[in-house]
């Protein structure tokens, strides 16, 4: 998805990954209209141990539908140990995180700045090969410009360029180490090209079967396949991918498992824990930390005023087809720290623009739960 949150979010052998993995084909010929409720062909995937939060979240706003998992916790500032928590839904089921992955990529890029591998003024030029869908930054921009576009405007091309600057494999491996239930393997362009049935050279001629086979690969092999998908996506222009993904979402091949297979994913528990470790910028040097926190304080979405009296509220949202995600880190006077992840997919609401209309009510709901967690 692009900023601020418009639409959709936001390998092995020449015969395709399906053939390589040796899994039975899954038919693409299933009845599915563009307004039909999504039907899973397989049980939702889980990761991590079942989580039992201290408190139960309040009822969701009436406009929300589909699968929702929400987890928020108070974390010890130095150890990141969970002190108390509040939750709703299946907290260890994998769901798409949409554009909330972008702060993680920006943080890794800024860590490369601190290490001297990159600089804030490193120039990057948008090309037909690296341009993603929707609005994009034409011409040449510095790393700091792209970081701002990625977080504040949720620009897909900016996010992709920074992900490639860090290295898609380095991003994948870093997250595997920091948060084993979180996967960021593909650029946004590569993921949407896969969902849009443009990646048959890598995945084979059956989209759903290719998605199942790719998703089932061991992590190291999946990273290898993702590397091929990322490279192959450069063959297509942004408008070509955008047209293909629009056709997929509204066509008979749409399946929520395909979304799960190719998009960035995590669980509500794992992602809130990751947000607690990343959004504060604690792994950065003072200068890059100030920059990172300033960008996230401008991110979507948090209340203009709040009884929490937060000294810092860093946030990032994501939206797409039937999809809305909201994440944030809240620091309060006295050093109390809270992080949260709200993951909603499979909604009865279709377009991203309509999903985004739910944001004010959901942000208010999140704040209410944070106030309960904080004892306010």
Coordinates of N, CA and C in Angstrom, one line a residue, residues 92-326:
X92 N -1.2 -16.3 18.0 CA -0.1 -17.0 17.4 C -0.4 -17.5 16.0
X93 N -1.5 -17.0 15.3 CA -1.7 -17.2 13.9 C -1.0 -16.2 13.0
X94 N -0.4 -16.7 12.0 CA 0.3 -15.8 11.0 C -0.7 -15.0 10.2
X95 N -0.5 -13.7 10.1 CA -1.3 -12.8 9.3 C -0.4 -11.8 8.6
X96 N -0.9 -11.3 7.5 CA -0.1 -10.2 6.8 C 0.1 -9.0 7.7
X97 N 1.3 -8.4 7.6 CA 1.5 -7.2 8.4 C 1.5 -5.9 7.5
X98 N 1.3 -6.1 6.2 CA 1.2 -5.0 5.3 C 2.4 -4.0 5.4
X99 N 2.1 -2.7 5.3 CA 3.2 -1.8 5.3 C 3.9 -1.5 6.7
X100 N 3.4 -2.2 7.7 CA 4.0 -2.0 9.0 C 5.4 -2.6 9.0
X101 N 5.8 -3.3 8.0 CA 7.2 -3.8 7.9 C 8.2 -2.7 7.6
X102 N 7.7 -1.6 7.0 CA 8.7 -0.5 6.6 C 9.5 0.1 7.7
X103 N 9.0 0.3 8.9 CA 10.0 0.8 9.9 C 11.1 -0.2 10.2
X104 N 10.8 -1.5 10.1 CA 11.9 -2.5 10.3 C 13.0 -2.3 9.3
X105 N 12.6 -2.1 8.0 CA 13.6 -2.0 6.9 C 14.3 -0.7 7.1
X106 N 13.6 0.4 7.5 CA 14.3 1.7 7.7 C 15.3 1.6 8.8
X107 N 14.9 1.0 9.9 CA 15.8 0.8 11.0 C 17.1 0.1 10.6
X108 N 16.9 -1.0 9.8 CA 18.1 -1.7 9.3 C 19.0 -0.9 8.4
X109 N 18.3 0.0 7.6 CA 19.1 0.9 6.8 C 19.9 1.9 7.6
X110 N 19.3 2.4 8.7 CA 19.9 3.3 9.6 C 21.0 2.7 10.4
X111 N 20.9 1.4 10.7 CA 22.0 0.7 11.3 C 23.1 0.5 10.4
X112 N 22.9 0.4 9.1 CA 24.0 0.4 8.1 C 24.6 1.7 8.0
X113 N 23.8 2.8 8.2 CA 24.4 4.2 8.3 C 25.4 4.2 9.4
X114 N 24.9 3.8 10.6 CA 25.8 3.8 11.8 C 27.1 3.0 11.6
X115 N 27.0 1.9 10.8 CA 28.1 1.0 10.6 C 29.0 1.5 9.5
X116 N 28.6 2.6 8.8 CA 29.4 3.2 7.7 C 29.2 2.5 6.3
X117 N 28.3 1.6 6.3 CA 28.0 0.9 5.0 C 27.2 1.8 4.0
X118 N 26.4 2.6 4.6 CA 25.6 3.6 3.9 C 25.7 4.9 4.6
X119 N 25.2 6.0 4.0 CA 25.1 7.3 4.6 C 23.7 7.8 4.4
X120 N 23.4 8.8 5.2 CA 22.1 9.5 5.1 C 21.9 10.1 3.7
X121 N 23.1 10.5 3.1 CA 23.0 11.1 1.8 C 23.3 10.2 0.6
X122 N 23.4 8.9 0.9 CA 23.6 8.0 -0.2 C 22.4 8.1 -1.2
X123 N 22.7 8.3 -2.5 CA 21.7 8.6 -3.5 C 21.2 7.3 -4.1
X124 N 19.9 7.2 -4.4 CA 19.2 6.1 -5.0 C 18.3 6.6 -6.1
X125 N 18.4 6.0 -7.3 CA 17.6 6.5 -8.4 C 16.5 5.5 -8.7
X126 N 15.3 6.0 -8.9 CA 14.1 5.2 -9.2 C 14.2 4.8 -10.7
X127 N 14.0 3.5 -11.0 CA 14.1 3.0 -12.3 C 12.8 2.2 -12.6
X128 N 12.6 1.8 -13.8 CA 11.5 0.9 -14.1 C 11.6 -0.4 -13.4
X129 N 12.9 -0.9 -13.2 CA 13.1 -2.2 -12.5 C 12.8 -2.1 -11.0
X130 N 13.0 -1.0 -10.3 CA 12.8 -1.0 -8.9 C 11.5 -0.3 -8.5
X131 N 10.8 0.3 -9.4 CA 9.6 1.0 -9.1 C 8.5 0.0 -8.8
X132 N 7.8 0.3 -7.7 CA 6.7 -0.6 -7.3 C 5.4 0.0 -7.8
X133 N 4.2 -0.4 -7.2 CA 2.9 0.1 -7.6 C 2.6 1.5 -7.0
X134 N 1.7 2.2 -7.6 CA 1.1 3.4 -7.1 C 2.1 4.6 -7.1
X135 N 1.9 5.6 -6.3 CA 2.7 6.8 -6.3 C 4.2 6.4 -6.0
X136 N 5.1 7.1 -6.6 CA 6.5 6.7 -6.4 C 7.4 7.9 -6.5
X137 N 8.6 7.9 -6.0 CA 9.5 9.0 -6.0 C 10.4 9.0 -7.3
X138 N 10.0 9.7 -8.4 CA 10.9 9.7 -9.6 C 12.2 10.4 -9.3
X139 N 13.2 10.0 -10.2 CA 14.4 10.7 -10.1 C 15.3 10.1 -9.0
X140 N 16.2 10.9 -8.5 CA 17.2 10.4 -7.5 C 16.9 11.1 -6.1
X141 N 17.0 10.3 -5.1 CA 16.7 10.7 -3.7 C 17.7 10.1 -2.8
X142 N 18.0 10.8 -1.7 CA 18.9 10.3 -0.6 C 18.2 9.3 0.2
X143 N 19.0 8.6 1.0 CA 18.5 7.6 1.9 C 17.5 8.2 2.9
X144 N 17.9 9.4 3.4 CA 17.0 10.0 4.4 C 15.7 10.4 3.8
X145 N 15.7 10.8 2.5 CA 14.4 11.2 1.9 C 13.5 9.9 1.7
X146 N 14.2 8.8 1.3 CA 13.4 7.6 1.1 C 12.9 7.1 2.4
X147 N 13.7 7.2 3.5 CA 13.2 6.8 4.8 C 11.9 7.5 5.2
X148 N 11.9 8.8 5.0 CA 10.7 9.6 5.3 C 9.6 9.2 4.4
X149 N 9.8 9.0 3.2 CA 8.7 8.6 2.3 C 8.1 7.2 2.7
X150 N 9.0 6.3 3.1 CA 8.6 5.0 3.4 C 7.7 5.0 4.7
X151 N 8.1 5.8 5.7 CA 7.3 5.7 6.9 C 6.2 6.7 6.9
X152 N 6.4 8.0 6.6 CA 5.4 9.0 6.7 C 4.4 8.9 5.6
X153 N 4.8 8.6 4.4 CA 3.9 8.5 3.2 C 3.6 7.0 2.8
X154 N 4.3 6.1 3.5 CA 4.1 4.7 3.2 C 4.3 4.3 1.7
X155 N 5.3 5.0 1.1 CA 5.7 4.8 -0.3 C 6.3 3.4 -0.5
X156 N 5.6 2.7 -1.4 CA 6.1 1.3 -1.7 C 7.4 1.3 -2.4
X157 N 7.7 2.2 -3.4 CA 8.9 2.2 -4.1 C 10.1 2.6 -3.1
X158 N 9.8 3.5 -2.3 CA 10.9 3.9 -1.3 C 11.2 2.7 -0.4
X159 N 10.2 2.0 0.1 CA 10.4 0.9 0.9 C 11.2 -0.2 0.2
X160 N 10.9 -0.5 -1.1 CA 11.6 -1.5 -1.8 C 13.0 -1.1 -2.1
X161 N 13.3 0.2 -2.4 CA 14.7 0.6 -2.7 C 15.5 0.4 -1.4
X162 N 15.0 0.8 -0.3 CA 15.7 0.6 1.0 C 15.9 -0.8 1.4
X163 N 14.9 -1.6 1.1 CA 15.1 -3.1 1.4 C 16.2 -3.7 0.5
X164 N 16.2 -3.2 -0.7 CA 17.3 -3.7 -1.6 C 18.6 -3.2 -1.3
X165 N 18.7 -1.9 -0.7 CA 19.9 -1.3 -0.3 C 20.5 -2.1 0.8
X166 N 19.7 -2.5 1.8 CA 20.2 -3.3 2.9 C 20.5 -4.7 2.4
X167 N 19.8 -5.2 1.4 CA 19.9 -6.5 0.9 C 18.7 -7.4 1.4
X168 N 17.9 -7.9 0.4 CA 16.7 -8.6 0.8 C 17.0 -9.8 1.6
X169 N 18.2 -10.5 1.3 CA 18.5 -11.7 2.1 C 18.9 -11.2 3.5
X170 N 19.7 -10.1 3.7 CA 20.1 -9.6 5.0 C 18.9 -9.3 5.8
X171 N 17.9 -8.6 5.2 CA 16.6 -8.3 5.9 C 16.0 -9.5 6.4
X172 N 15.8 -10.5 5.5 CA 15.2 -11.8 5.9 C 15.9 -12.5 7.0
X173 N 17.2 -12.6 6.9 CA 17.9 -13.3 8.0 C 18.0 -12.5 9.3
X174 N 18.0 -11.2 9.2 CA 18.0 -10.4 10.4 C 16.7 -10.6 11.2
X175 N 15.6 -10.6 10.5 CA 14.3 -10.7 11.1 C 14.1 -12.1 11.6
X176 N 14.7 -13.1 10.9 CA 14.6 -14.5 11.4 C 15.3 -14.6 12.7
X177 N 16.4 -13.9 12.9 CA 17.1 -14.0 14.2 C 16.4 -13.2 15.3
X178 N 15.8 -12.0 14.9 CA 15.2 -11.2 15.9 C 13.8 -11.6 16.3
X179 N 13.1 -12.2 15.3 CA 11.7 -12.5 15.5 C 11.4 -13.7 14.6
X180 N 11.6 -14.9 15.1 CA 11.4 -16.1 14.2 C 10.1 -16.3 13.6
X181 N 9.0 -15.7 14.1 CA 7.7 -15.8 13.5 C 7.4 -14.7 12.5
X182 N 8.4 -13.8 12.3 CA 8.2 -12.7 11.3 C 9.0 -13.0 10.1
X183 N 8.3 -12.8 8.9 CA 8.9 -13.0 7.6 C 8.8 -11.8 6.7
X184 N 9.9 -11.3 6.3 CA 10.0 -10.2 5.3 C 11.0 -10.7 4.3
X185 N 10.5 -11.4 3.2 CA 11.4 -12.0 2.3 C 11.4 -11.3 0.9
X186 N 10.2 -10.8 0.5 CA 10.0 -10.2 -0.8 C 9.9 -8.7 -0.7
X187 N 10.3 -8.0 -1.8 CA 9.9 -6.7 -2.0 C 8.4 -6.6 -2.2
X188 N 7.8 -5.4 -2.0 CA 6.4 -5.3 -2.3 C 6.1 -5.6 -3.7
X189 N 7.0 -5.2 -4.6 CA 6.8 -5.4 -6.1 C 6.8 -6.9 -6.4
X190 N 7.7 -7.6 -5.8 CA 7.8 -9.1 -6.0 C 6.6 -9.8 -5.4
X191 N 6.2 -9.4 -4.3 CA 5.0 -10.1 -3.6 C 3.8 -9.9 -4.5
X192 N 3.5 -8.6 -4.9 CA 2.3 -8.4 -5.7 C 2.4 -9.0 -7.1
X193 N 3.6 -9.0 -7.6 CA 3.8 -9.7 -8.9 C 3.5 -11.2 -8.8
X194 N 3.8 -11.8 -7.7 CA 3.5 -13.2 -7.4 C 2.0 -13.4 -7.3
X195 N 1.4 -12.6 -6.5 CA -0.1 -12.7 -6.4 C -0.8 -12.4 -7.7
X196 N -0.2 -11.5 -8.5 CA -0.8 -11.1 -9.7 C -0.6 -12.1 -10.9
X197 N 0.0 -13.3 -10.5 CA 0.3 -14.4 -11.5 C 1.3 -14.0 -12.6
X198 N 2.2 -13.1 -12.2 CA 3.3 -12.7 -13.1 C 4.6 -13.5 -12.9
X199 N 4.6 -14.3 -11.8 CA 5.8 -15.0 -11.4 C 5.8 -16.5 -11.8
X200 N 5.1 -16.8 -12.8 CA 5.0 -18.3 -13.2 C 6.4 -18.8 -13.6
X201 N 7.3 -18.0 -14.0 CA 8.7 -18.5 -14.4 C 9.3 -19.1 -13.2
X202 N 9.0 -18.6 -12.0 CA 9.6 -19.2 -10.8 C 8.6 -20.1 -10.0
X203 N 7.3 -19.8 -10.0 CA 6.4 -20.5 -9.2 C 5.6 -21.6 -9.9
X204 N 5.7 -21.7 -11.3 CA 4.9 -22.6 -12.0 C 3.6 -22.0 -12.5
X205 N 2.9 -22.9 -13.2 CA 1.7 -22.4 -13.9 C 0.4 -22.5 -13.1
X206 N 0.5 -23.0 -11.9 CA -0.7 -23.0 -11.0 C -0.4 -22.1 -9.8
X207 N -1.1 -21.0 -9.7 CA -0.8 -20.0 -8.7 C -1.0 -20.5 -7.3
X208 N -2.1 -21.2 -7.0 CA -2.4 -21.6 -5.6 C -1.4 -22.8 -5.2
X209 N -1.2 -23.7 -6.2 CA -0.2 -24.7 -5.9 C 1.2 -24.2 -5.6
X210 N 1.6 -23.2 -6.5 CA 2.9 -22.6 -6.3 C 3.0 -21.9 -4.9
X211 N 1.9 -21.2 -4.5 CA 1.9 -20.6 -3.2 C 2.0 -21.6 -2.1
X212 N 1.3 -22.7 -2.1 CA 1.4 -23.7 -1.1 C 2.8 -24.3 -1.1
X213 N 3.4 -24.5 -2.2 CA 4.8 -25.1 -2.3 C 5.8 -24.2 -1.7
X214 N 5.7 -22.9 -2.1 CA 6.7 -21.9 -1.6 C 6.6 -21.7 -0.1
X215 N 5.3 -21.7 0.4 CA 5.1 -21.4 1.8 C 5.6 -22.6 2.7
X216 N 5.6 -23.8 2.1 CA 6.0 -25.0 2.8 C 7.5 -25.3 2.8
X217 N 8.3 -24.5 2.1 CA 9.7 -24.7 2.0 C 10.4 -24.4 3.3
X218 N 11.5 -25.2 3.6 CA 12.3 -24.8 4.8 C 12.8 -23.4 4.6
X219 N 13.1 -22.7 5.7 CA 13.4 -21.3 5.6 C 14.5 -20.9 4.6
X220 N 15.6 -21.7 4.7 CA 16.8 -21.3 3.8 C 16.4 -21.5 2.3
X221 N 15.6 -22.5 2.0 CA 15.2 -22.7 0.6 C 14.2 -21.6 0.2
X222 N 13.3 -21.2 1.2 CA 12.4 -20.2 0.9 C 13.1 -18.9 0.6
X223 N 14.1 -18.6 1.3 CA 14.9 -17.4 1.0 C 15.5 -17.4 -0.4
X224 N 16.0 -18.6 -0.8 CA 16.5 -18.8 -2.1 C 15.5 -18.5 -3.2
X225 N 14.3 -19.0 -3.0 CA 13.2 -18.8 -3.9 C 12.8 -17.3 -3.9
X226 N 12.8 -16.7 -2.8 CA 12.4 -15.3 -2.7 C 13.4 -14.5 -3.4
X227 N 14.7 -14.8 -3.4 CA 15.7 -14.1 -4.1 C 15.4 -14.1 -5.6
X228 N 15.0 -15.3 -6.1 CA 14.6 -15.4 -7.5 C 13.4 -14.6 -7.8
X229 N 12.4 -14.6 -6.9 CA 11.2 -13.8 -7.1 C 11.5 -12.3 -7.2
X230 N 12.4 -11.9 -6.3 CA 12.7 -10.5 -6.2 C 13.4 -10.0 -7.5
X231 N 14.3 -10.9 -8.0 CA 15.0 -10.6 -9.3 C 14.1 -10.6 -10.5
X232 N 13.2 -11.6 -10.5 CA 12.2 -11.7 -11.6 C 11.3 -10.5 -11.7
X233 N 10.9 -10.0 -10.5 CA 10.0 -8.8 -10.5 C 10.5 -7.6 -11.2
X234 N 11.8 -7.5 -11.4 CA 12.4 -6.3 -12.1 C 12.0 -6.3 -13.5
X235 N 11.5 -7.4 -14.0 CA 11.1 -7.5 -15.5 C 9.9 -6.7 -15.8
X236 N 9.1 -6.4 -14.7 CA 7.8 -5.8 -14.9 C 7.8 -4.4 -14.4
X237 N 7.0 -3.6 -15.1 CA 6.8 -2.2 -14.6 C 5.8 -2.1 -13.5
X238 N 5.9 -1.0 -12.7 CA 4.9 -0.8 -11.7 C 3.5 -0.9 -12.2
X239 N 3.1 -0.2 -13.2 CA 1.8 -0.2 -13.7 C 1.3 -1.6 -14.1
X240 N 2.3 -2.4 -14.7 CA 1.9 -3.8 -15.1 C 1.6 -4.6 -13.8
X241 N 2.4 -4.5 -12.8 CA 2.1 -5.2 -11.5 C 0.8 -4.7 -10.9
X242 N 0.5 -3.4 -10.9 CA -0.7 -2.9 -10.4 C -1.9 -3.4 -11.1
X243 N -1.9 -3.5 -12.4 CA -3.0 -4.0 -13.2 C -3.2 -5.5 -12.8
X244 N -2.1 -6.2 -12.7 CA -2.2 -7.7 -12.4 C -2.8 -7.9 -11.0
X245 N -2.4 -7.1 -10.0 CA -2.9 -7.3 -8.7 C -4.3 -6.9 -8.6
X246 N -4.7 -5.9 -9.3 CA -6.2 -5.5 -9.3 C -7.0 -6.7 -9.9
X247 N -6.5 -7.3 -10.9 CA -7.3 -8.4 -11.5 C -7.3 -9.6 -10.6
X248 N -6.2 -9.8 -9.9 CA -6.2 -11.0 -8.9 C -7.2 -10.8 -7.8
X249 N -7.2 -9.6 -7.2 CA -8.1 -9.4 -6.0 C -9.5 -9.5 -6.4
X250 N -9.9 -9.1 -7.6 CA -11.3 -9.1 -8.1 C -11.7 -10.4 -8.9
X251 N -10.7 -11.3 -9.1 CA -11.0 -12.4 -9.9 C -11.2 -13.7 -9.2
X252 N -11.3 -14.8 -10.0 CA -11.7 -16.1 -9.4 C -10.5 -16.8 -8.8
X253 N -9.3 -16.3 -9.0 CA -8.1 -16.9 -8.3 C -7.8 -16.4 -6.9
X254 N -8.6 -15.4 -6.5 CA -8.3 -14.8 -5.2 C -8.4 -15.9 -4.1
X255 N -7.5 -16.0 -3.2 CA -7.5 -16.9 -2.1 C -6.7 -16.3 -1.0
X256 N -7.2 -16.2 0.3 CA -6.4 -15.6 1.3 C -5.1 -16.3 1.6
X257 N -5.0 -17.6 1.3 CA -3.7 -18.3 1.5 C -2.6 -17.7 0.6
X258 N -3.0 -17.4 -0.6 CA -2.0 -16.8 -1.5 C -1.5 -15.5 -0.9
X259 N -2.4 -14.7 -0.3 CA -1.9 -13.5 0.4 C -0.9 -13.8 1.5
X260 N -1.3 -14.8 2.3 CA -0.4 -15.2 3.4 C 0.9 -15.7 2.9
X261 N 0.9 -16.4 1.8 CA 2.2 -17.1 1.3 C 3.2 -16.0 0.9
X262 N 2.7 -14.9 0.2 CA 3.7 -14.0 -0.4 C 3.9 -12.7 0.3
X263 N 2.9 -12.3 1.2 CA 3.1 -11.0 1.8 C 4.0 -11.2 3.1
X264 N 4.4 -10.0 3.6 CA 5.1 -10.0 4.9 C 4.2 -10.5 6.0
X265 N 4.6 -11.4 6.9 CA 3.7 -12.0 7.9 C 4.4 -12.0 9.2
X266 N 3.5 -12.1 10.2 CA 3.9 -12.3 11.6 C 2.7 -12.7 12.4
X267 N 2.8 -12.8 13.7 CA 1.7 -13.0 14.6 C 1.5 -11.7 15.4
X268 N 0.4 -11.5 16.0 CA 0.1 -10.3 16.7 C 1.1 -10.2 17.9
X269 N 1.3 -11.4 18.6 CA 2.2 -11.4 19.7 C 3.7 -11.1 19.3
X270 N 4.1 -11.8 18.3 CA 5.5 -11.7 17.8 C 5.8 -10.3 17.3
X271 N 4.8 -9.7 16.6 CA 5.0 -8.4 16.0 C 5.0 -7.3 17.1
X272 N 4.1 -7.4 18.0 CA 4.2 -6.4 19.1 C 5.5 -6.5 19.9
X273 N 6.0 -7.7 20.1 CA 7.3 -7.8 20.7 C 8.4 -7.2 19.9
X274 N 8.3 -7.4 18.6 CA 9.3 -6.8 17.7 C 9.2 -5.3 17.7
X275 N 8.0 -4.8 17.6 CA 7.8 -3.3 17.7 C 8.4 -2.7 19.0
X276 N 8.3 -3.4 20.1 CA 8.8 -3.0 21.4 C 10.3 -2.9 21.3
X277 N 11.0 -3.7 20.5 CA 12.4 -3.7 20.4 C 13.0 -2.7 19.3
X278 N 12.1 -2.4 18.3 CA 12.6 -1.6 17.1 C 12.1 -0.2 17.2
X279 N 10.9 0.1 17.5 CA 10.3 1.4 17.3 C 10.9 2.5 18.2
X280 N 11.6 2.1 19.2 CA 12.3 3.1 20.1 C 13.6 3.5 19.6
X281 N 14.1 2.8 18.6 CA 15.4 3.1 18.0 C 16.6 2.8 18.9
X282 N 16.4 1.9 19.8 CA 17.4 1.6 20.8 C 18.7 1.0 20.2
X283 N 18.6 0.5 19.0 CA 19.8 -0.1 18.4 C 20.6 0.8 17.5
X284 N 20.2 2.1 17.6 CA 20.8 3.1 16.7 C 21.6 4.1 17.5
X285 N 22.5 4.8 16.8 CA 23.3 5.8 17.4 C 22.4 7.1 17.7
X286 N 22.9 8.0 18.5 CA 22.0 9.1 18.9 C 21.4 9.9 17.7
X287 N 22.2 10.2 16.7 CA 21.7 10.9 15.5 C 20.6 10.2 14.7
X288 N 20.9 8.9 14.4 CA 20.0 8.2 13.6 C 18.8 7.8 14.4
X289 N 19.0 7.6 15.8 CA 17.8 7.3 16.6 C 16.9 8.5 16.7
X290 N 17.4 9.7 16.8 CA 16.5 10.9 16.8 C 15.7 11.0 15.5
X291 N 16.4 10.7 14.3 CA 15.7 10.8 13.0 C 14.6 9.7 13.0
X292 N 14.9 8.5 13.4 CA 14.0 7.4 13.3 C 12.8 7.7 14.1
X293 N 13.0 8.1 15.3 CA 11.8 8.4 16.2 C 11.0 9.5 15.7
X294 N 11.6 10.5 15.1 CA 10.9 11.7 14.6 C 10.0 11.2 13.4
X295 N 10.5 10.3 12.6 CA 9.7 9.8 11.4 C 8.6 9.0 11.9
X296 N 8.8 8.1 12.9 CA 7.7 7.3 13.4 C 6.6 8.1 14.2
X297 N 7.1 9.2 14.8 CA 6.1 10.1 15.5 C 5.2 10.7 14.5
X298 N 5.6 10.8 13.2 CA 4.7 11.3 12.1 C 4.0 10.2 11.4
X299 N 4.2 9.0 11.8 CA 3.5 7.9 11.1 C 2.1 7.7 11.5
X300 N 1.4 7.0 10.7 CA 0.0 6.7 10.9 C -0.1 5.4 11.8
X301 N -0.9 5.5 12.8 CA -1.8 6.5 13.3 C -1.9 6.5 14.8
X302 N -2.0 7.7 15.4 CA -2.2 7.7 16.8 C -3.0 9.0 17.1
X303 N -3.6 9.0 18.3 CA -4.5 10.1 18.7 C -3.8 11.5 18.7
X304 N -4.4 12.5 18.4 CA -3.8 13.9 18.5 C -3.6 14.2 19.9
X305 N -4.5 13.9 20.8 CA -4.4 14.0 22.2 C -4.8 12.7 22.9
X306 N -4.3 12.4 24.0 CA -4.6 11.2 24.7 C -4.5 11.3 26.2
X307 N -5.4 10.7 27.0 CA -5.2 10.7 28.4 C -3.9 10.0 28.9
X308 N -3.3 9.2 28.0 CA -2.1 8.5 28.3 C -0.9 9.5 28.6
X309 N -1.1 10.7 28.0 CA 0.0 11.7 28.1 C 1.3 11.2 27.7
X310 N 1.3 10.5 26.5 CA 2.5 9.8 26.0 C 3.6 10.9 25.7
X311 N 4.8 10.6 26.1 CA 6.0 11.4 25.7 C 6.5 11.1 24.3
X312 N 6.1 9.9 23.8 CA 6.5 9.4 22.5 C 5.5 8.4 22.0
X313 N 4.9 8.6 20.8 CA 4.0 7.6 20.2 C 4.5 7.4 18.8
X314 N 5.3 6.3 18.6 CA 5.7 6.0 17.2 C 4.8 5.0 16.6
X315 N 4.3 5.2 15.4 CA 3.2 4.4 14.8 C 3.5 4.2 13.4
X316 N 2.9 3.0 12.9 CA 2.9 2.7 11.4 C 1.7 1.8 11.2
X317 N 1.0 2.2 10.1 CA -0.2 1.4 9.7 C 0.0 0.8 8.3
X318 N -0.9 -0.1 8.0 CA -0.8 -0.7 6.7 C -2.3 -1.1 6.3
X319 N -2.5 -1.0 5.0 CA -3.9 -1.4 4.5 C -3.8 -2.0 3.2
X320 N -4.8 -2.7 2.8 CA -4.9 -3.4 1.5 C -6.2 -4.0 1.3
X321 N -6.3 -4.9 0.4 CA -7.6 -5.6 0.0 C -8.0 -6.5 1.3
X322 N -9.1 -6.1 1.9 CA -9.7 -6.8 3.1 C -8.7 -6.7 4.3
X323 N -7.8 -5.7 4.3 CA -6.7 -5.8 5.2 C -6.4 -4.5 5.9
X324 N -6.2 -4.5 7.2 CA -5.8 -3.3 8.0 C -4.8 -3.7 9.1
X325 N -3.7 -3.1 9.2 CA -2.8 -3.3 10.3 C -2.4 -2.0 11.0
X326 N -2.3 -2.0 12.3 CA -1.8 -0.9 13.1 C -0.8 -1.3 14.1

